[in-house]
PDB file of C-alpha atoms in Angstrom:
ATOM      1  CA  UNK A   1      79.810 101.571 105.399  1.00 92.00           C
ATOM      2  CA  UNK A   2      82.426 102.738 102.951  1.00 98.00           C
ATOM      3  CA  UNK A   3      85.922 101.872 102.298  1.00 98.00           C
ATOM      4  CA  UNK A   4      88.850 104.141 102.948  1.00 98.00           C
ATOM      5  CA  UNK A   5      90.930 104.778  99.774  1.00 98.00           C
ATOM      6  CA  UNK A   6      94.581 105.293 100.338  1.00 98.00           C
ATOM      7  CA  UNK A   7      96.314 106.745  97.261  1.00 98.00           C
ATOM      8  CA  UNK A   8      99.902 106.435  97.129  1.00 97.00           C
ATOM      9  CA  UNK A   9     101.601 108.752  94.476  1.00 97.00           C
ATOM     10  CA  UNK A  10     104.789 108.136  96.513  1.00 96.00           C
ATOM     11  CA  UNK A  11     104.820 104.682  95.531  1.00 92.00           C
ATOM     12  CA  UNK A  12     104.016 105.423  91.908  1.00 92.00           C
ATOM     13  CA  UNK A  13     106.960 107.837  91.951  1.00 94.00           C
ATOM     14  CA  UNK A  14     109.781 106.271  94.022  1.00 92.00           C
ATOM     15  CA  UNK A  15     111.253 103.895  91.564  1.00 85.00           C
ATOM     16  CA  UNK A  16     110.463 105.977  88.456  1.00 88.00           C
ATOM     17  CA  UNK A  17     113.698 105.718  85.983  1.00 85.00           C
ATOM     18  CA  UNK A  18     113.627 109.510  85.774  1.00 90.00           C
ATOM     19  CA  UNK A  19     113.592 112.665  88.422  1.00 95.00           C
ATOM     20  CA  UNK A  20     110.060 113.720  88.555  1.00 96.00           C
ATOM     21  CA  UNK A  21     110.574 117.575  88.797  1.00 97.00           C
ATOM     22  CA  UNK A  22     109.246 118.970  92.274  1.00 98.00           C
ATOM     23  CA  UNK A  23     106.737 121.328  90.644  1.00 98.00           C
ATOM     24  CA  UNK A  24     105.097 118.176  88.896  1.00 97.00           C
ATOM     25  CA  UNK A  25     104.909 116.241  92.022  1.00 98.00           C
ATOM     26  CA  UNK A  26     103.129 119.245  93.709  1.00 98.00           C
ATOM     27  CA  UNK A  27     100.629 119.413  90.927  1.00 98.00           C
ATOM     28  CA  UNK A  28      99.881 116.027  90.801  1.00 98.00           C
ATOM     29  CA  UNK A  29      99.608 115.594  94.481  1.00 98.00           C
ATOM     30  CA  UNK A  30      97.489 118.844  94.762  1.00 97.00           C
ATOM     31  CA  UNK A  31      95.217 117.399  92.246  1.00 97.00           C
ATOM     32  CA  UNK A  32      94.545 113.977  94.026  1.00 98.00           C
ATOM     33  CA  UNK A  33      93.733 116.050  97.304  1.00 97.00           C
ATOM     34  CA  UNK A  34      90.682 117.198  95.572  1.00 97.00           C
ATOM     35  CA  UNK A  35      89.399 113.529  94.642  1.00 97.00           C
ATOM     36  CA  UNK A  36      88.489 112.514  97.996  1.00 97.00           C
ATOM     37  CA  UNK A  37      90.817 110.241  99.199  1.00 98.00           C
ATOM     38  CA  UNK A  38      90.917 109.233 102.890  1.00 98.00           C
ATOM     39  CA  UNK A  39      94.740 109.692 102.616  1.00 98.00           C
ATOM     40  CA  UNK A  40      97.347 110.297 100.367  1.00 98.00           C
ATOM     41  CA  UNK A  41     100.694 108.399 101.079  1.00 98.00           C
ATOM     42  CA  UNK A  42     102.709 111.599  99.340  1.00 98.00           C
ATOM     43  CA  UNK A  43     106.273 111.035 100.037  1.00 98.00           C
ATOM     44  CA  UNK A  44     108.965 109.880 102.422  1.00 97.00           C
ATOM     45  CA  UNK A  45     111.547 110.901 104.672  1.00 97.00           C
ATOM     46  CA  UNK A  46     114.422 108.661 104.079  1.00 94.00           C
ATOM     47  CA  UNK A  47     118.073 108.695 102.535  1.00 91.00           C
ATOM     48  CA  UNK A  48     118.312 110.629  99.097  1.00 92.00           C
ATOM     49  CA  UNK A  49     120.912 108.198  98.242  1.00 90.00           C
ATOM     50  CA  UNK A  50     118.350 105.471  98.954  1.00 88.00           C
ATOM     51  CA  UNK A  51     115.486 106.806  97.198  1.00 92.00           C
ATOM     52  CA  UNK A  52     116.581 109.648  94.981  1.00 94.00           C
ATOM     53  CA  UNK A  53     113.064 110.499  93.781  1.00 96.00           C
ATOM     54  CA  UNK A  54     112.043 111.316  97.223  1.00 96.00           C
ATOM     55  CA  UNK A  55     114.815 113.806  98.175  1.00 97.00           C
ATOM     56  CA  UNK A  56     112.365 116.757  97.527  1.00 98.00           C
ATOM     57  CA  UNK A  57     109.594 115.627  99.972  1.00 98.00           C
ATOM     58  CA  UNK A  58     110.042 118.722 102.478  1.00 98.00           C
ATOM     59  CA  UNK A  59     109.663 120.944  99.647  1.00 98.00           C
ATOM     60  CA  UNK A  60     106.645 119.234  98.296  1.00 98.00           C
ATOM     61  CA  UNK A  61     104.696 118.977 101.538  1.00 98.00           C
ATOM     62  CA  UNK A  62     104.909 122.761 102.183  1.00 97.00           C
ATOM     63  CA  UNK A  63     103.068 123.521  98.892  1.00 97.00           C
ATOM     64  CA  UNK A  64     100.266 121.301  99.315  1.00 97.00           C
ATOM     65  CA  UNK A  65      96.746 122.508  99.661  1.00 95.00           C
ATOM     66  CA  UNK A  66      95.239 120.648 102.413  1.00 94.00           C
ATOM     67  CA  UNK A  67      92.064 123.100 102.323  1.00 85.00           C
ATOM     68  CA  UNK A  68      90.680 121.287  99.483  1.00 69.00           C
ATOM     69  CA  UNK A  69      89.052 118.438 101.767  1.00 82.00           C
ATOM     70  CA  UNK A  70      89.356 116.171 104.648  1.00 93.00           C
ATOM     71  CA  UNK A  71      92.412 114.034 102.641  1.00 98.00           C
ATOM     72  CA  UNK A  72      95.135 113.310 105.153  1.00 98.00           C
ATOM     73  CA  UNK A  73      98.918 112.866 104.462  1.00 98.00           C
ATOM     74  CA  UNK A  74     100.878 109.960 105.399  1.00 98.00           C
ATOM     75  CA  UNK A  75     104.704 110.235 104.780  1.00 98.00           C
ATOM     76  CA  UNK A  76     107.222 106.791 104.828  1.00 98.00           C
ATOM     77  CA  UNK A  77     110.093 106.836 107.310  1.00 97.00           C
ATOM     78  CA  UNK A  78     112.712 104.155 108.042  1.00 94.00           C
ATOM     79  CA  UNK A  79     113.854 105.265 111.177  1.00 95.00           C
ATOM     80  CA  UNK A  80     113.632 107.495 114.183  1.00 95.00           C
ATOM     81  CA  UNK A  81     115.731 110.503 112.293  1.00 96.00           C
ATOM     82  CA  UNK A  82     113.278 110.271 109.723  1.00 97.00           C
ATOM     83  CA  UNK A  83     110.385 110.248 111.954  1.00 98.00           C
ATOM     84  CA  UNK A  84     111.504 113.219 113.493  1.00 98.00           C
ATOM     85  CA  UNK A  85     111.832 115.279 110.264  1.00 98.00           C
ATOM     86  CA  UNK A  86     108.374 114.165 109.084  1.00 98.00           C
ATOM     87  CA  UNK A  87     106.847 115.172 112.827  1.00 98.00           C
ATOM     88  CA  UNK A  88     107.867 118.591 112.517  1.00 97.00           C
ATOM     89  CA  UNK A  89     105.021 119.033 109.586  1.00 98.00           C
ATOM     90  CA  UNK A  90     101.627 119.631 111.275  1.00 96.00           C
ATOM     91  CA  UNK A  91     100.344 118.999 107.777  1.00 97.00           C
ATOM     92  CA  UNK A  92     101.324 115.124 107.827  1.00 98.00           C
ATOM     93  CA  UNK A  93      98.835 113.284 110.054  1.00 98.00           C
ATOM     94  CA  UNK A  94     100.365 109.569 109.577  1.00 98.00           C
ATOM     95  CA  UNK A  95     103.723 108.153 109.630  1.00 98.00           C
ATOM     96  CA  UNK A  96     104.013 104.948 108.135  1.00 98.00           C
ATOM     97  CA  UNK A  97     107.103 102.371 108.524  1.00 97.00           C
ATOM     98  CA  UNK A  98     107.764  99.298 106.505  1.00 95.00           C
ATOM     99  CA  UNK A  99     108.522  96.330 108.684  1.00 96.00           C
ATOM    100  CA  UNK A 100     109.367  93.248 106.651  1.00 94.00           C
ATOM    101  CA  UNK A 101     108.657  89.796 107.512  1.00 94.00           C
ATOM    102  CA  UNK A 102     111.502  88.738 105.425  1.00 92.00           C
ATOM    103  CA  UNK A 103     114.795  89.178 106.922  1.00 91.00           C
ATOM    104  CA  UNK A 104     116.676  89.749 104.049  1.00 91.00           C
ATOM    105  CA  UNK A 105     114.092  92.629 102.445  1.00 90.00           C
ATOM    106  CA  UNK A 106     114.096  94.158 105.938  1.00 86.00           C
ATOM    107  CA  UNK A 107     117.872  94.749 105.390  1.00 86.00           C
ATOM    108  CA  UNK A 108     117.624  96.182 101.913  1.00 85.00           C
ATOM    109  CA  UNK A 109     114.817  98.196 102.750  1.00 80.00           C
ATOM    110  CA  UNK A 110     115.494  99.720 106.048  1.00 83.00           C
ATOM    111  CA  UNK A 111     119.217  98.368 106.361  1.00 83.00           C
ATOM    112  CA  UNK A 112     118.336  96.981 109.526  1.00 85.00           C
ATOM    113  CA  UNK A 113     117.480  93.602 111.116  1.00 88.00           C
ATOM    114  CA  UNK A 114     114.012  92.904 112.017  1.00 86.00           C
ATOM    115  CA  UNK A 115     115.001  92.923 115.728  1.00 90.00           C
ATOM    116  CA  UNK A 116     116.516  96.242 115.237  1.00 91.00           C
ATOM    117  CA  UNK A 117     113.359  97.531 113.336  1.00 92.00           C
ATOM    118  CA  UNK A 118     111.509  96.252 116.078  1.00 95.00           C
ATOM    119  CA  UNK A 119     113.190  98.858 118.147  1.00 96.00           C
ATOM    120  CA  UNK A 120     112.450 101.273 115.722  1.00 96.00           C
ATOM    121  CA  UNK A 121     108.775 100.686 115.798  1.00 97.00           C
ATOM    122  CA  UNK A 122     108.834 101.436 119.673  1.00 97.00           C
ATOM    123  CA  UNK A 123     110.871 104.510 119.190  1.00 97.00           C
ATOM    124  CA  UNK A 124     108.447 105.758 116.318  1.00 98.00           C
ATOM    125  CA  UNK A 125     105.389 104.948 118.044  1.00 98.00           C
ATOM    126  CA  UNK A 126     106.496 107.145 121.220  1.00 98.00           C
ATOM    127  CA  UNK A 127     107.249 109.943 118.919  1.00 98.00           C
ATOM    128  CA  UNK A 128     103.839 109.639 117.264  1.00 98.00           C
ATOM    129  CA  UNK A 129     102.383 109.531 120.845  1.00 97.00           C
ATOM    130  CA  UNK A 130     104.007 113.027 121.770  1.00 97.00           C
ATOM    131  CA  UNK A 131     103.586 114.692 118.330  1.00 97.00           C
ATOM    132  CA  UNK A 132      99.902 113.681 117.877  1.00 97.00           C
ATOM    133  CA  UNK A 133     100.730 111.603 114.752  1.00 98.00           C
ATOM    134  CA  UNK A 134      99.302 108.091 113.988  1.00 98.00           C
ATOM    135  CA  UNK A 135     101.650 105.449 113.175  1.00 98.00           C
ATOM    136  CA  UNK A 136     100.754 103.019 110.197  1.00 98.00           C
ATOM    137  CA  UNK A 137     102.804  99.580 109.932  1.00 98.00           C
ATOM    138  CA  UNK A 138     103.021  98.070 106.589  1.00 97.00           C
ATOM    139  CA  UNK A 139     104.088  94.503 106.887  1.00 97.00           C
ATOM    140  CA  UNK A 140     105.964  94.153 103.680  1.00 93.00           C
ATOM    141  CA  UNK A 141     106.644  90.519 102.075  1.00 92.00           C
ATOM    142  CA  UNK A 142     103.215  89.869 103.987  1.00 92.00           C
ATOM    143  CA  UNK A 143     102.549  87.030 101.630  1.00 92.00           C
ATOM    144  CA  UNK A 144     105.789  85.689 100.701  1.00 91.00           C
ATOM    145  CA  UNK A 145     108.967  86.810  99.226  1.00 89.00           C
ATOM    146  CA  UNK A 146     111.684  85.895  96.524  1.00 86.00           C
ATOM    147  CA  UNK A 147     114.755  85.424  98.449  1.00 90.00           C
ATOM    148  CA  UNK A 148     114.076  81.726 100.085  1.00 91.00           C
ATOM    149  CA  UNK A 149     113.267  83.281 103.636  1.00 91.00           C
ATOM    150  CA  UNK A 150     111.174  81.384 106.093  1.00 93.00           C
ATOM    151  CA  UNK A 151     107.311  82.396 105.253  1.00 93.00           C
ATOM    152  CA  UNK A 152     104.190  80.975 106.563  1.00 93.00           C
ATOM    153  CA  UNK A 153     100.750  82.605 107.708  1.00 91.00           C
ATOM    154  CA  UNK A 154     101.751  81.955 111.329  1.00 94.00           C
ATOM    155  CA  UNK A 155     104.783  84.173 110.974  1.00 95.00           C
ATOM    156  CA  UNK A 156     102.654  86.671 109.295  1.00 95.00           C
ATOM    157  CA  UNK A 157      99.903  86.448 112.295  1.00 95.00           C
ATOM    158  CA  UNK A 158     103.026  86.503 115.080  1.00 96.00           C
ATOM    159  CA  UNK A 159     104.278  89.749 113.687  1.00 97.00           C
ATOM    160  CA  UNK A 160     101.045  91.530 113.495  1.00 97.00           C
ATOM    161  CA  UNK A 161     100.705  90.438 116.896  1.00 97.00           C
ATOM    162  CA  UNK A 162     103.985  92.163 117.933  1.00 97.00           C
ATOM    163  CA  UNK A 163     102.852  95.408 116.706  1.00 98.00           C
ATOM    164  CA  UNK A 164      99.490  95.337 118.679  1.00 98.00           C
ATOM    165  CA  UNK A 165     101.646  94.986 121.570  1.00 97.00           C
ATOM    166  CA  UNK A 166     103.559  97.970 120.838  1.00 97.00           C
ATOM    167  CA  UNK A 167     100.513 100.117 120.599  1.00 98.00           C
ATOM    168  CA  UNK A 168     100.126 100.199 116.998  1.00 98.00           C
ATOM    169  CA  UNK A 169      96.445 100.606 116.080  1.00 98.00           C
ATOM    170  CA  UNK A 170      96.952 100.607 111.772  1.00 98.00           C
ATOM    171  CA  UNK A 171      98.364  97.856 110.330  1.00 98.00           C
ATOM    172  CA  UNK A 172      98.546  97.227 106.453  1.00 98.00           C
ATOM    173  CA  UNK A 173      99.281  93.652 104.937  1.00 98.00           C
ATOM    174  CA  UNK A 174     101.585  94.215 102.139  1.00 94.00           C
ATOM    175  CA  UNK A 175     101.863  92.035  99.066  1.00 92.00           C
ATOM    176  CA  UNK A 176     105.164  93.608  98.085  1.00 83.00           C
ATOM    177  CA  UNK A 177     105.754  91.409  95.027  1.00 85.00           C
ATOM    178  CA  UNK A 178     102.608  90.621  93.968  1.00 88.00           C
ATOM    179  CA  UNK A 179     102.584  86.834  95.170  1.00 89.00           C
ATOM    180  CA  UNK A 180      99.484  86.937  97.515  1.00 93.00           C
ATOM    181  CA  UNK A 181      96.535  84.531  96.805  1.00 95.00           C
ATOM    182  CA  UNK A 182      92.996  85.509  97.550  1.00 96.00           C
ATOM    183  CA  UNK A 183      93.039  82.272 100.002  1.00 97.00           C
ATOM    184  CA  UNK A 184      96.113  83.609 101.883  1.00 96.00           C
ATOM    185  CA  UNK A 185      94.502  87.115 102.067  1.00 96.00           C
ATOM    186  CA  UNK A 186      90.977  85.718 103.307  1.00 97.00           C
ATOM    187  CA  UNK A 187      92.886  83.685 105.755  1.00 96.00           C
ATOM    188  CA  UNK A 188      95.055  86.443 107.234  1.00 96.00           C
ATOM    189  CA  UNK A 189      92.269  88.946 107.370  1.00 97.00           C
ATOM    190  CA  UNK A 190      89.487  86.239 108.864  1.00 96.00           C
ATOM    191  CA  UNK A 191      92.281  85.673 111.551  1.00 95.00           C
ATOM    192  CA  UNK A 192      93.468  88.715 112.516  1.00 96.00           C
ATOM    193  CA  UNK A 193      90.350  91.242 112.319  1.00 97.00           C
ATOM    194  CA  UNK A 194      88.035  89.023 114.861  1.00 96.00           C
ATOM    195  CA  UNK A 195      91.073  88.560 116.985  1.00 96.00           C
ATOM    196  CA  UNK A 196      91.823  92.389 117.033  1.00 97.00           C
ATOM    197  CA  UNK A 197      88.497  94.207 116.760  1.00 96.00           C
ATOM    198  CA  UNK A 198      90.211  97.670 117.884  1.00 97.00           C
ATOM    199  CA  UNK A 199      92.735  97.313 115.059  1.00 98.00           C
ATOM    200  CA  UNK A 200      92.422  98.872 111.427  1.00 98.00           C
ATOM    201  CA  UNK A 201      93.519  96.532 109.193  1.00 98.00           C
ATOM    202  CA  UNK A 202      94.194  97.316 105.424  1.00 98.00           C
ATOM    203  CA  UNK A 203      95.919  95.927 102.461  1.00 98.00           C
ATOM    204  CA  UNK A 204      98.400  97.331 100.053  1.00 97.00           C
ATOM    205  CA  UNK A 205      98.307  94.653  97.362  1.00 94.00           C
ATOM    206  CA  UNK A 206     100.177  94.513  94.091  1.00 90.00           C
ATOM    207  CA  UNK A 207      98.223  92.717  91.262  1.00 88.00           C
ATOM    208  CA  UNK A 208      97.727  92.010  87.609  1.00 85.00           C
ATOM    209  CA  UNK A 209      94.688  92.648  85.387  1.00 88.00           C
ATOM    210  CA  UNK A 210      94.164  88.772  85.863  1.00 90.00           C
ATOM    211  CA  UNK A 211      93.870  88.573  89.837  1.00 92.00           C
ATOM    212  CA  UNK A 212      93.281  92.151  91.080  1.00 95.00           C
ATOM    213  CA  UNK A 213      89.300  91.625  91.492  1.00 97.00           C
ATOM    214  CA  UNK A 214      89.761  88.487  93.418  1.00 97.00           C
ATOM    215  CA  UNK A 215      92.475  89.990  95.678  1.00 97.00           C
ATOM    216  CA  UNK A 216      90.280  93.036  96.214  1.00 98.00           C
ATOM    217  CA  UNK A 217      87.008  90.817  96.978  1.00 98.00           C
ATOM    218  CA  UNK A 218      88.843  88.484  99.546  1.00 98.00           C
ATOM    219  CA  UNK A 219      89.957  91.385 101.441  1.00 98.00           C
ATOM    220  CA  UNK A 220      86.426  92.972 101.450  1.00 98.00           C
ATOM    221  CA  UNK A 221      84.610  90.077 101.973  1.00 98.00           C
ATOM    222  CA  UNK A 222      87.073  89.540 104.917  1.00 98.00           C
ATOM    223  CA  UNK A 223      85.839  92.805 106.596  1.00 98.00           C
ATOM    224  CA  UNK A 224      88.934  94.871 105.311  1.00 98.00           C
ATOM    225  CA  UNK A 225      87.938  98.464 104.868  1.00 98.00           C
ATOM    226  CA  UNK A 226      91.382  99.943 104.069  1.00 98.00           C
ATOM    227  CA  UNK A 227      92.714  99.717 100.670  1.00 98.00           C
ATOM    228  CA  UNK A 228      95.873 101.088  99.168  1.00 98.00           C
ATOM    229  CA  UNK A 229      96.256 101.891  95.220  1.00 97.00           C
ATOM    230  CA  UNK A 230      97.723 103.925  92.656  1.00 96.00           C
ATOM    231  CA  UNK A 231      96.394 105.638  89.581  1.00 96.00           C
ATOM    232  CA  UNK A 232      97.131 103.555  86.553  1.00 92.00           C
ATOM    233  CA  UNK A 233      98.553 100.574  88.696  1.00 91.00           C
ATOM    234  CA  UNK A 234     102.172 102.573  88.604  1.00 89.00           C
ATOM    235  CA  UNK A 235     104.811 101.628  91.168  1.00 76.00           C
ATOM    236  CA  UNK A 236     106.535  99.293  93.417  1.00 61.00           C
ATOM    237  CA  UNK A 237     109.341  99.117  95.741  1.00 54.00           C
ATOM    238  CA  UNK A 238     112.845  99.644  93.848  1.00 47.00           C
ATOM    239  CA  UNK A 239     114.630  98.176  97.010  1.00 47.00           C
ATOM    240  CA  UNK A 240     113.171  94.729  96.145  1.00 45.00           C
ATOM    241  CA  UNK A 241     115.764  94.757  93.334  1.00 47.00           C
ATOM    242  CA  UNK A 242     113.365  92.452  91.425  1.00 49.00           C
ATOM    243  CA  UNK A 243     111.027  92.902  88.727  1.00 50.00           C
ATOM    244  CA  UNK A 244     107.754  93.799  90.574  1.00 56.00           C
ATOM    245  CA  UNK A 245     104.029  93.630  89.918  1.00 63.00           C
ATOM    246  CA  UNK A 246     102.438  97.124  89.814  1.00 80.00           C
ATOM    247  CA  UNK A 247     100.410  98.503  92.386  1.00 89.00           C
ATOM    248  CA  UNK A 248      96.651  97.866  92.729  1.00 94.00           C
ATOM    249  CA  UNK A 249      94.971 100.200  90.099  1.00 95.00           C
ATOM    250  CA  UNK A 250      92.921 102.668  92.093  1.00 97.00           C
ATOM    251  CA  UNK A 251      90.643 103.020  88.843  1.00 96.00           C
ATOM    252  CA  UNK A 252      89.899  99.268  88.998  1.00 96.00           C
ATOM    253  CA  UNK A 253      89.123  99.194  92.652  1.00 98.00           C
ATOM    254  CA  UNK A 254      86.947 102.408  92.342  1.00 98.00           C
ATOM    255  CA  UNK A 255      84.782 100.776  89.838  1.00 98.00           C
ATOM    256  CA  UNK A 256      84.489  97.419  92.157  1.00 98.00           C
ATOM    257  CA  UNK A 257      83.808  99.122  95.096  1.00 98.00           C
ATOM    258  CA  UNK A 258      81.058 101.469  93.153  1.00 98.00           C
ATOM    259  CA  UNK A 259      79.581  97.717  92.130  1.00 98.00           C
ATOM    260  CA  UNK A 260      79.522  96.711  95.941  1.00 98.00           C
ATOM    261  CA  UNK A 261      78.092  99.811  97.312  1.00 98.00           C
ATOM    262  CA  UNK A 262      80.710 100.919  99.461  1.00 98.00           C
ATOM    263  CA  UNK A 263      82.419 103.394  97.625  1.00 98.00           C
ATOM    264  CA  UNK A 264      83.048 106.777  99.521  1.00 98.00           C
ATOM    265  CA  UNK A 265      81.892 110.075  97.931  1.00 97.00           C
ATOM    266  CA  UNK A 266      84.423 111.085  95.324  1.00 98.00           C
ATOM    267  CA  UNK A 267      84.732 114.013  93.035  1.00 97.00           C
ATOM    268  CA  UNK A 268      85.038 112.385  89.600  1.00 98.00           C
ATOM    269  CA  UNK A 269      86.105 115.750  87.519  1.00 98.00           C
ATOM    270  CA  UNK A 270      88.932 115.918  90.028  1.00 97.00           C
ATOM    271  CA  UNK A 271      89.646 112.127  89.695  1.00 98.00           C
ATOM    272  CA  UNK A 272      89.887 112.738  85.726  1.00 98.00           C
ATOM    273  CA  UNK A 273      92.157 115.573  86.075  1.00 98.00           C
ATOM    274  CA  UNK A 274      94.450 113.466  88.061  1.00 98.00           C
ATOM    275  CA  UNK A 275      94.679 110.903  85.591  1.00 96.00           C
ATOM    276  CA  UNK A 276      95.361 113.293  82.954  1.00 96.00           C
ATOM    277  CA  UNK A 277      98.325 114.771  85.000  1.00 97.00           C
ATOM    278  CA  UNK A 278      99.557 110.927  85.641  1.00 95.00           C
ATOM    279  CA  UNK A 279      99.751 110.487  82.002  1.00 93.00           C
ATOM    280  CA  UNK A 280     101.738 113.392  81.676  1.00 94.00           C
ATOM    281  CA  UNK A 281     104.080 112.687  84.004  1.00 94.00           C
ATOM    282  CA  UNK A 282     104.301 108.712  83.704  1.00 90.00           C
ATOM    283  CA  UNK A 283     103.896 108.506  79.963  1.00 82.00           C
ATOM    284  CA  UNK A 284     101.059 108.439  77.826  1.00 49.00           C
ATOM    285  CA  UNK A 285     101.017 104.605  76.862  1.00 45.00           C
ATOM    286  CA  UNK A 286     100.529 103.985  80.632  1.00 47.00           C
TER     287      UNK A 286
END
């Protein structure tokens, strides 16, 4: 048994303070494709006004070398139009849709209500079935929110169930602002995984050096085998309009999963090369 590692350069890049040149993105993502990650969350098909950093996703995807291994590509979409644009590319295996269980954040992130977003899930799922893609639902603000919107474990479990009803088979619980406790993570996964054994549940966690291992261990011990991360722990959603805790640091997870004997086979020379490029792009001090 090994875990699936989903590397998220898109999440690392999307809120970066200056535009990262397209050629640098291509070089970085191509290096990641050689490491052995299960999936690369590489870009998004969203409004360039909303996320200027991702305006070149169409150019990037056409220059990626998928012959390097078995790693698959995931692109984030916010509506059916973005899904249609992404589905054109055979290189893309997964479309990811962020469904926030916070009404305020859903409006900020996709400019739609939760009810409208549920309809988008249905439309995108139908498109995925036609185009031989897989839909990944990210239940964002999955462990609380900074806006005062109602939150409970029951709300999280309700929306996970709504996704299952609509044929979604991959659901990632997203700790968008880093508030999840290990106990919350354990409870959610201990409830969901036995209830929906045919669903692949993952976690997209934001964490600090103090709590990353407890969160990771809680998810793994609950039976989760899909983990999102970003090299050097960079990233966060700029649409939150709040100072965010960074993404789960991939290097930390690799060390932990190795100690637990669940790490998949990786090319560590390629990983070191990716870390070098990340330092060049994001700054030597990271």
